[in-house]
């Protein structure tokens, strides 16, 4: 099934079920008003939402209405946890190669991960608001999952069983703030502003054969100012699957329902697939030409992130954002 959260003036919005073709929606008020409520008792609420989803797709829902992504918040507007990994080690390797740094062997066996702000996500068509272009504004197209409860010490297989929903993310980075922050030895903070997510989150079964090995085997399409700059396959070159990423968190603590875990920037070894963040393009320029040429985003720039199934249908709807001055 496909779920979304509509803006209603509150912090957590209103949960709706969205048709498979993303054309219609139906309020889930009679079942649950908020997505977090559903995640807290998935086995009770999910079957009821599935029945409503089936009725909506069959034309039997009582009060459908036109679905408009512009009215959406993030599917889970605020979360108990937002942990973002770096599952595409090719991306990490390029970054280190561009600055002449060795690639530690353990990066291939132990995933990188940071914990981002989860109290203020933004909707799929909300602006990327930034105080200055000098901060180095960059998009990062990712896949993310929302979990149920996962106990400390869970295996990747057990962690994978707790994946409830899948969605897309634009994990915006302020690249020119990162070096000073990492130089302090304490990780990202100001360099990671509010993350945006796709209009809808979908259950893994909606992906059919594209969901296997706890990965999404579909291309990620990225347009920057209407120009397609990337279409890498999300299943290719993903060194750590979502079960492994969640299990990484669970090494020392429980993961609670409503946690969001990101894949990190999608990146393929095949350069013809393009890029999902400007930093990777700049790294390749540095490696090939000795210095970066492509500039970061400016006020008024647009980024569109979307995923299509084998039949060419949008799966999650598009993240479609403009960069705006604070």
GROMACS .gro file of C-alpha atoms in nm:
model
  326
    1UNK     CA    1   0.000   0.000   0.000
    2UNK     CA    2   0.093   0.364  -0.035
    3UNK     CA    3   0.061   0.617   0.247
    4UNK     CA    4   0.104   0.994   0.267
    5UNK     CA    5   0.057   1.272   0.520
    6UNK     CA    6  -0.130   1.586   0.420
    7UNK     CA    7  -0.074   1.931   0.564
    8UNK     CA    8  -0.351   2.033   0.804
    9UNK     CA    9  -0.182   2.305   1.009
   10UNK     CA   10  -0.052   2.066   1.274
   11UNK     CA   11   0.298   1.928   1.328
   12UNK     CA   12   0.203   1.573   1.230
   13UNK     CA   13  -0.054   1.625   0.954
   14UNK     CA   14  -0.329   1.388   0.846
   15UNK     CA   15  -0.267   1.033   0.729
   16UNK     CA   16  -0.415   0.931   0.392
   17UNK     CA   17  -0.405   0.621   0.176
   18UNK     CA   18  -0.298   0.690  -0.183
   19UNK     CA   19  -0.394   0.489  -0.490
   20UNK     CA   20  -0.130   0.287  -0.674
   21UNK     CA   21  -0.132   0.532  -0.967
   22UNK     CA   22  -0.093   0.829  -0.727
   23UNK     CA   23  -0.406   0.994  -0.863
   24UNK     CA   24  -0.647   0.955  -0.572
   25UNK     CA   25  -0.635   0.951  -0.194
   26UNK     CA   26  -0.866   0.873   0.095
   27UNK     CA   27  -0.846   0.995   0.452
   28UNK     CA   28  -0.752   0.722   0.700
   29UNK     CA   29  -0.915   0.907   0.988
   30UNK     CA   30  -1.150   0.625   1.078
   31UNK     CA   31  -0.849   0.394   1.118
   32UNK     CA   32  -0.564   0.617   1.236
   33UNK     CA   33  -0.500   0.988   1.205
   34UNK     CA   34  -0.119   0.982   1.214
   35UNK     CA   35   0.141   0.752   1.062
   36UNK     CA   36   0.326   0.715   1.393
   37UNK     CA   37   0.009   0.565   1.544
   38UNK     CA   38   0.016   0.299   1.274
   39UNK     CA   39   0.385   0.225   1.323
   40UNK     CA   40   0.336   0.183   1.697
   41UNK     CA   41   0.085  -0.100   1.639
   42UNK     CA   42   0.152  -0.212   1.283
   43UNK     CA   43  -0.009  -0.556   1.303
   44UNK     CA   44  -0.338  -0.401   1.414
   45UNK     CA   45  -0.359  -0.100   1.182
   46UNK     CA   46  -0.182  -0.214   0.864
   47UNK     CA   47  -0.447  -0.472   0.762
   48UNK     CA   48  -0.720  -0.210   0.797
   49UNK     CA   49  -0.525   0.038   0.586
   50UNK     CA   50  -0.459  -0.237   0.330
   51UNK     CA   51  -0.835  -0.296   0.300
   52UNK     CA   52  -0.890   0.074   0.239
   53UNK     CA   53  -0.606   0.075  -0.016
   54UNK     CA   54  -0.758  -0.220  -0.201
   55UNK     CA   55  -1.100  -0.049  -0.204
   56UNK     CA   56  -0.946   0.274  -0.335
   57UNK     CA   57  -0.769   0.096  -0.620
   58UNK     CA   58  -1.086  -0.097  -0.707
   59UNK     CA   59  -1.301   0.217  -0.715
   60UNK     CA   60  -1.499   0.110  -0.408
   61UNK     CA   61  -1.376   0.371  -0.159
   62UNK     CA   62  -1.655   0.593  -0.028
   63UNK     CA   63  -1.490   0.937  -0.032
   64UNK     CA   64  -1.185   0.952  -0.263
   65UNK     CA   65  -1.035   1.283  -0.368
   66UNK     CA   66  -0.761   1.397  -0.605
   67UNK     CA   67  -0.413   1.346  -0.464
   68UNK     CA   68  -0.185   1.653  -0.483
   69UNK     CA   69   0.181   1.609  -0.381
   70UNK     CA   70   0.207   1.984  -0.316
   71UNK     CA   71  -0.023   1.934  -0.017
   72UNK     CA   72   0.202   1.669   0.138
   73UNK     CA   73   0.428   1.683   0.436
   74UNK     CA   74   0.697   1.418   0.468
   75UNK     CA   75   0.518   1.082   0.510
   76UNK     CA   76   0.645   1.084   0.869
   77UNK     CA   77   0.674   1.459   0.941
   78UNK     CA   78   0.892   1.410   1.246
   79UNK     CA   79   1.053   1.090   1.364
   80UNK     CA   80   1.210   0.939   1.672
   81UNK     CA   81   1.529   0.882   1.476
   82UNK     CA   82   1.686   0.969   1.140
   83UNK     CA   83   2.003   0.769   1.084
   84UNK     CA   84   2.170   0.802   0.747
   85UNK     CA   85   2.425   0.551   0.626
   86UNK     CA   86   2.667   0.549   0.337
   87UNK     CA   87   2.587   0.217   0.175
   88UNK     CA   88   2.734   0.307  -0.165
   89UNK     CA   89   3.103   0.281  -0.084
   90UNK     CA   90   3.194   0.397  -0.435
   91UNK     CA   91   3.078   0.744  -0.331
   92UNK     CA   92   3.300   0.740  -0.022
   93UNK     CA   93   3.595   0.609  -0.222
   94UNK     CA   94   3.564   0.892  -0.477
   95UNK     CA   95   3.551   1.156  -0.204
   96UNK     CA   96   3.866   1.021  -0.042
   97UNK     CA   97   4.047   0.969  -0.372
   98UNK     CA   98   3.980   1.329  -0.474
   99UNK     CA   99   4.160   1.455  -0.165
  100UNK     CA  100   4.440   1.200  -0.190
  101UNK     CA  101   4.334   1.001   0.115
  102UNK     CA  102   4.362   0.626   0.153
  103UNK     CA  103   4.044   0.419   0.172
  104UNK     CA  104   4.040   0.229   0.505
  105UNK     CA  105   3.970  -0.140   0.446
  106UNK     CA  106   3.705  -0.147   0.718
  107UNK     CA  107   3.485   0.091   0.516
  108UNK     CA  108   3.390  -0.213   0.305
  109UNK     CA  109   3.277  -0.414   0.608
  110UNK     CA  110   3.155  -0.158   0.863
  111UNK     CA  111   2.911   0.107   0.733
  112UNK     CA  112   2.952   0.477   0.791
  113UNK     CA  113   2.649   0.638   0.956
  114UNK     CA  114   2.549   0.968   1.112
  115UNK     CA  115   2.244   1.071   1.311
  116UNK     CA  116   2.062   1.368   1.159
  117UNK     CA  117   1.790   1.601   1.282
  118UNK     CA  118   1.451   1.431   1.283
  119UNK     CA  119   1.230   1.693   1.448
  120UNK     CA  120   1.166   1.899   1.135
  121UNK     CA  121   1.146   1.721   0.801
  122UNK     CA  122   1.007   1.904   0.499
  123UNK     CA  123   0.755   1.801   0.236
  124UNK     CA  124   0.836   1.691  -0.120
  125UNK     CA  125   0.759   2.030  -0.273
  126UNK     CA  126   0.872   2.254   0.012
  127UNK     CA  127   1.163   2.488  -0.058
  128UNK     CA  128   1.521   2.416   0.041
  129UNK     CA  129   1.565   2.722   0.260
  130UNK     CA  130   1.921   2.841   0.321
  131UNK     CA  131   2.077   3.155   0.463
  132UNK     CA  132   2.359   3.180   0.210
  133UNK     CA  133   2.470   3.034  -0.123
  134UNK     CA  134   2.822   3.040   0.021
  135UNK     CA  135   2.730   2.741   0.238
  136UNK     CA  136   2.762   2.515  -0.069
  137UNK     CA  137   2.406   2.388  -0.118
  138UNK     CA  138   2.388   2.031  -0.248
  139UNK     CA  139   2.114   1.773  -0.302
  140UNK     CA  140   2.156   1.404  -0.219
  141UNK     CA  141   1.912   1.153  -0.368
  142UNK     CA  142   1.864   0.850  -0.145
  143UNK     CA  143   1.634   0.562  -0.059
  144UNK     CA  144   1.510   0.545   0.300
  145UNK     CA  145   1.309   0.298   0.507
  146UNK     CA  146   1.086   0.339   0.812
  147UNK     CA  147   1.115   0.066   1.073
  148UNK     CA  148   0.909  -0.101   1.337
  149UNK     CA  149   1.069  -0.200   1.669
  150UNK     CA  150   1.404  -0.377   1.639
  151UNK     CA  151   1.579  -0.518   1.944
  152UNK     CA  152   1.942  -0.458   2.031
  153UNK     CA  153   2.163  -0.726   1.880
  154UNK     CA  154   1.926  -0.807   1.592
  155UNK     CA  155   2.075  -0.977   1.288
  156UNK     CA  156   2.045  -0.818   0.943
  157UNK     CA  157   1.772  -1.070   0.862
  158UNK     CA  158   1.575  -0.982   1.175
  159UNK     CA  159   1.626  -0.611   1.112
  160UNK     CA  160   1.508  -0.652   0.754
  161UNK     CA  161   1.183  -0.807   0.876
  162UNK     CA  162   1.110  -0.485   1.065
  163UNK     CA  163   1.112  -0.266   0.753
  164UNK     CA  164   0.761  -0.126   0.725
  165UNK     CA  165   0.782   0.138   0.453
  166UNK     CA  166   1.016   0.258   0.180
  167UNK     CA  167   1.047   0.614   0.045
  168UNK     CA  168   1.287   0.854  -0.127
  169UNK     CA  169   1.490   1.124   0.044
  170UNK     CA  170   1.673   1.444  -0.045
  171UNK     CA  171   1.934   1.463   0.229
  172UNK     CA  172   2.045   1.820   0.166
  173UNK     CA  173   2.406   1.900   0.253
  174UNK     CA  174   2.581   2.234   0.302
  175UNK     CA  175   2.917   2.124   0.168
  176UNK     CA  176   3.123   2.428   0.259
  177UNK     CA  177   3.028   2.392   0.626
  178UNK     CA  178   3.128   2.025   0.643
  179UNK     CA  179   3.511   2.050   0.661
  180UNK     CA  180   3.512   2.272   0.970
  181UNK     CA  181   3.250   2.057   1.142
  182UNK     CA  182   3.427   1.730   1.073
  183UNK     CA  183   3.753   1.896   1.173
  184UNK     CA  184   3.616   1.922   1.526
  185UNK     CA  185   3.595   1.544   1.534
  186UNK     CA  186   3.231   1.535   1.638
  187UNK     CA  187   3.036   1.487   1.314
  188UNK     CA  188   2.776   1.670   1.106
  189UNK     CA  189   2.535   1.922   1.256
  190UNK     CA  190   2.483   2.263   1.094
  191UNK     CA  191   2.592   2.121   0.759
  192UNK     CA  192   2.283   1.896   0.751
  193UNK     CA  193   1.962   2.104   0.728
  194UNK     CA  194   1.607   1.965   0.705
  195UNK     CA  195   1.567   1.651   0.493
  196UNK     CA  196   1.284   1.617   0.239
  197UNK     CA  197   1.103   1.293   0.159
  198UNK     CA  198   0.888   1.169  -0.128
  199UNK     CA  199   0.511   1.235  -0.129
  200UNK     CA  200   0.432   0.873  -0.045
  201UNK     CA  201   0.591   0.589   0.147
  202UNK     CA  202   0.515   0.238   0.020
  203UNK     CA  203   0.519  -0.106   0.173
  204UNK     CA  204   0.797  -0.326   0.028
  205UNK     CA  205   0.546  -0.557  -0.142
  206UNK     CA  206   0.440  -0.266  -0.366
  207UNK     CA  207   0.783  -0.285  -0.528
  208UNK     CA  208   0.733  -0.645  -0.640
  209UNK     CA  209   1.047  -0.804  -0.784
  210UNK     CA  210   1.229  -0.472  -0.748
  211UNK     CA  211   1.247  -0.534  -0.370
  212UNK     CA  212   1.493  -0.813  -0.305
  213UNK     CA  213   1.803  -0.864  -0.092
  214UNK     CA  214   1.662  -0.582   0.126
  215UNK     CA  215   1.743  -0.336  -0.156
  216UNK     CA  216   1.543  -0.144  -0.417
  217UNK     CA  217   1.649  -0.258  -0.765
  218UNK     CA  218   1.526   0.041  -0.964
  219UNK     CA  219   1.703   0.350  -1.103
  220UNK     CA  220   1.694   0.684  -0.925
  221UNK     CA  221   1.624   0.969  -1.167
  222UNK     CA  222   1.762   1.311  -1.075
  223UNK     CA  223   1.701   1.636  -1.263
  224UNK     CA  224   1.884   1.958  -1.176
  225UNK     CA  225   1.729   2.267  -1.334
  226UNK     CA  226   1.533   2.038  -1.569
  227UNK     CA  227   1.849   1.860  -1.692
  228UNK     CA  228   1.881   1.491  -1.612
  229UNK     CA  229   2.211   1.451  -1.428
  230UNK     CA  230   2.178   1.101  -1.287
  231UNK     CA  231   1.999   0.770  -1.323
  232UNK     CA  232   2.201   0.515  -1.124
  233UNK     CA  233   2.050   0.184  -1.021
  234UNK     CA  234   1.980   0.169  -0.648
  235UNK     CA  235   2.045  -0.205  -0.621
  236UNK     CA  236   2.380  -0.193  -0.799
  237UNK     CA  237   2.692  -0.118  -0.593
  238UNK     CA  238   2.493  -0.100  -0.266
  239UNK     CA  239   2.749  -0.264  -0.039
  240UNK     CA  240   2.532  -0.263   0.275
  241UNK     CA  241   2.163  -0.352   0.245
  242UNK     CA  242   1.897  -0.200   0.470
  243UNK     CA  243   1.900  -0.498   0.704
  244UNK     CA  244   2.272  -0.448   0.759
  245UNK     CA  245   2.229  -0.072   0.810
  246UNK     CA  246   1.958  -0.124   1.072
  247UNK     CA  247   2.159  -0.400   1.242
  248UNK     CA  248   2.454  -0.158   1.259
  249UNK     CA  249   2.242   0.075   1.475
  250UNK     CA  250   2.123  -0.220   1.684
  251UNK     CA  251   2.473  -0.319   1.789
  252UNK     CA  252   2.440  -0.113   2.108
  253UNK     CA  253   2.075  -0.009   2.135
  254UNK     CA  254   1.716  -0.081   2.043
  255UNK     CA  255   1.559   0.081   1.738
  256UNK     CA  256   1.203   0.196   1.799
  257UNK     CA  257   0.907   0.209   1.563
  258UNK     CA  258   0.915   0.524   1.357
  259UNK     CA  259   1.291   0.529   1.301
  260UNK     CA  260   1.406   0.629   0.952
  261UNK     CA  261   1.723   0.483   0.803
  262UNK     CA  262   1.876   0.621   0.483
  263UNK     CA  263   2.096   0.454   0.225
  264UNK     CA  264   2.328   0.746   0.165
  265UNK     CA  265   2.377   0.900  -0.179
  266UNK     CA  266   2.305   0.654  -0.460
  267UNK     CA  267   2.626   0.597  -0.653
  268UNK     CA  268   2.727   0.353  -0.927
  269UNK     CA  269   3.080   0.268  -1.037
  270UNK     CA  270   2.962   0.315  -1.397
  271UNK     CA  271   3.012   0.687  -1.456
  272UNK     CA  272   2.763   0.684  -1.743
  273UNK     CA  273   2.487   0.656  -1.481
  274UNK     CA  274   2.554   1.013  -1.371
  275UNK     CA  275   2.539   1.146  -1.018
  276UNK     CA  276   2.292   1.193  -0.732
  277UNK     CA  277   2.479   1.476  -0.561
  278UNK     CA  278   2.690   1.761  -0.690
  279UNK     CA  279   2.980   1.671  -0.461
  280UNK     CA  280   3.034   1.347  -0.651
  281UNK     CA  281   3.046   1.534  -0.981
  282UNK     CA  282   3.303   1.772  -0.833
  283UNK     CA  283   3.509   1.480  -0.701
  284UNK     CA  284   3.524   1.325  -1.048
  285UNK     CA  285   3.630   1.661  -1.193
  286UNK     CA  286   3.903   1.686  -0.932
  287UNK     CA  287   4.028   1.336  -1.011
  288UNK     CA  288   4.019   1.393  -1.389
  289UNK     CA  289   4.108   1.762  -1.420
  290UNK     CA  290   4.280   1.853  -1.096
  291UNK     CA  291   4.003   2.079  -0.965
  292UNK     CA  292   3.623   2.096  -0.942
  293UNK     CA  293   3.437   2.296  -1.205
  294UNK     CA  294   3.068   2.245  -1.130
  295UNK     CA  295   2.929   2.492  -0.875
  296UNK     CA  296   2.683   2.409  -0.600
  297UNK     CA  297   2.317   2.513  -0.611
  298UNK     CA  298   2.209   2.876  -0.625
  299UNK     CA  299   1.890   3.046  -0.508
  300UNK     CA  300   1.620   2.967  -0.763
  301UNK     CA  301   1.773   2.632  -0.865
  302UNK     CA  302   1.542   2.331  -0.883
  303UNK     CA  303   1.603   1.964  -0.808
  304UNK     CA  304   1.366   1.679  -0.891
  305UNK     CA  305   1.415   1.327  -0.756
  306UNK     CA  306   1.190   1.041  -0.870
  307UNK     CA  307   1.182   0.666  -0.922
  308UNK     CA  308   0.992   0.481  -1.194
  309UNK     CA  309   0.899   0.114  -1.213
  310UNK     CA  310   0.964  -0.114  -1.509
  311UNK     CA  311   0.643   0.011  -1.675
  312UNK     CA  312   0.747   0.375  -1.640
  313UNK     CA  313   0.509   0.460  -1.354
  314UNK     CA  314   0.622   0.685  -1.072
  315UNK     CA  315   0.644   0.474  -0.756
  316UNK     CA  316   0.674   0.734  -0.481
  317UNK     CA  317   0.588   1.058  -0.657
  318UNK     CA  318   0.856   1.323  -0.701
  319UNK     CA  319   1.059   1.529  -0.462
  320UNK     CA  320   1.049   1.860  -0.651
  321UNK     CA  321   1.216   2.147  -0.468
  322UNK     CA  322   1.342   2.499  -0.525
  323UNK     CA  323   1.630   2.660  -0.339
  324UNK     CA  324   1.515   2.974  -0.156
  325UNK     CA  325   1.685   3.237   0.059
  326UNK     CA  326   1.598   3.232   0.428
   0.00000   0.00000   0.00000
